[in-house]
């Protein structure tokens, strides 16, 4: 099989392995809140990708775009309390005055650089927990276990649902009047990195991708370390190791970031994966489209190079 044929084959396989969901059609959006903030406007919109399953997202619109359309980024959070965690809010919607946690309020970092950002609530976290998993403080870990196991019995995966919703969010993003639909990007952390790489592998509209706290090999991370069940996709290891799946994004712009002391995505897996992905980019004459940063830190976002890289790549 030629490399180009294998790539098509793997993309089709990936789409099949994560399971399909019937989309509700047009991604209807209702704006439910609009707040003027320092340097940007924050909207809360309600979207629906699957019939009967609506969800909210924050849209951060930088000041000063009026002259032209601007590039836009889909920001995908990992395990935690949802979209509020990356836009500088507490779970109850009040402003988070404390130092940011491992998500580093990264959506704010991107809007400050002139990018329009959409941060959807990922199903299974925060206000999208199943009723039985809710706790009074809203800090229950996730509904990944219940959702994943039930979907697996139907031949589907929670990742498949999350990716499908992400693609519908891209439809909505591309339809917004401020957005240049030819310049869409994605940045995801940890479990959000999983959703981001698969969304980008399957959706060519994404021109620039940042994966942080995720890149590894299955051998060094998902197999070697206990991970949430939402990381497990049936049969995926029969076809390719993780670097080759991530390499489906080539030749589009890709930045890989990881903490040197990340205990769940260990350094050796990151370095091996970057090396393997680099070979894929070189084979497609696109080595200059791949960048990486192993920063001093743990399982967290750094952004020391990746925020500027994303802004410079897209603007
Ligand atoms: Zn999970």
Short mmCIF file of N, CA and C and ligand atoms in Angstrom, two decimals, residues 79 125 142-145 148 158 162 228-231, ligand 1:
data_model
loop_
_atom_site.label_atom_id
_atom_site.label_comp_id
_atom_site.label_asym_id
_atom_site.label_seq_id
_atom_site.Cartn_x
_atom_site.Cartn_y
_atom_site.Cartn_z
N UNK A 79 -10.10 16.67 31.36
CA UNK A 79 -10.88 16.34 32.55
C UNK A 79 -10.84 17.52 33.53
N UNK A 125 -18.33 16.12 31.45
CA UNK A 125 -17.64 16.95 32.44
C UNK A 125 -18.52 18.13 32.85
N UNK A 142 -15.92 12.92 36.56
CA UNK A 142 -16.43 12.86 35.18
C UNK A 142 -17.53 11.80 35.11
N UNK A 143 -18.21 11.79 33.98
CA UNK A 143 -19.16 10.69 33.70
C UNK A 143 -18.58 9.77 32.64
N UNK A 144 -17.25 9.83 32.48
CA UNK A 144 -16.61 9.05 31.40
C UNK A 144 -16.91 7.55 31.54
N UNK A 145 -16.87 7.05 32.78
CA UNK A 145 -17.02 5.60 32.94
C UNK A 145 -18.40 5.14 32.47
N UNK A 148 -18.91 5.87 28.66
CA UNK A 148 -18.07 5.03 27.79
C UNK A 148 -18.57 3.59 27.75
N UNK A 158 -17.20 7.15 23.52
CA UNK A 158 -17.42 8.51 24.00
C UNK A 158 -16.59 9.49 23.16
N UNK A 162 -17.74 12.93 21.24
CA UNK A 162 -17.05 14.21 21.46
C UNK A 162 -16.49 14.78 20.14
N UNK A 228 -8.07 7.26 32.19
CA UNK A 228 -9.54 7.23 32.13
C UNK A 228 -9.96 6.34 30.96
N UNK A 229 -11.08 5.66 31.15
CA UNK A 229 -11.57 4.73 30.12
C UNK A 229 -11.86 5.44 28.79
N UNK A 230 -12.08 6.76 28.84
CA UNK A 230 -12.41 7.47 27.60
C UNK A 230 -11.22 7.51 26.62
N UNK A 231 -10.03 7.11 27.08
CA UNK A 231 -8.87 7.06 26.19
C UNK A 231 -8.82 5.79 25.34
ZN1 LIG B 1 -12.40 10.48 30.68
#
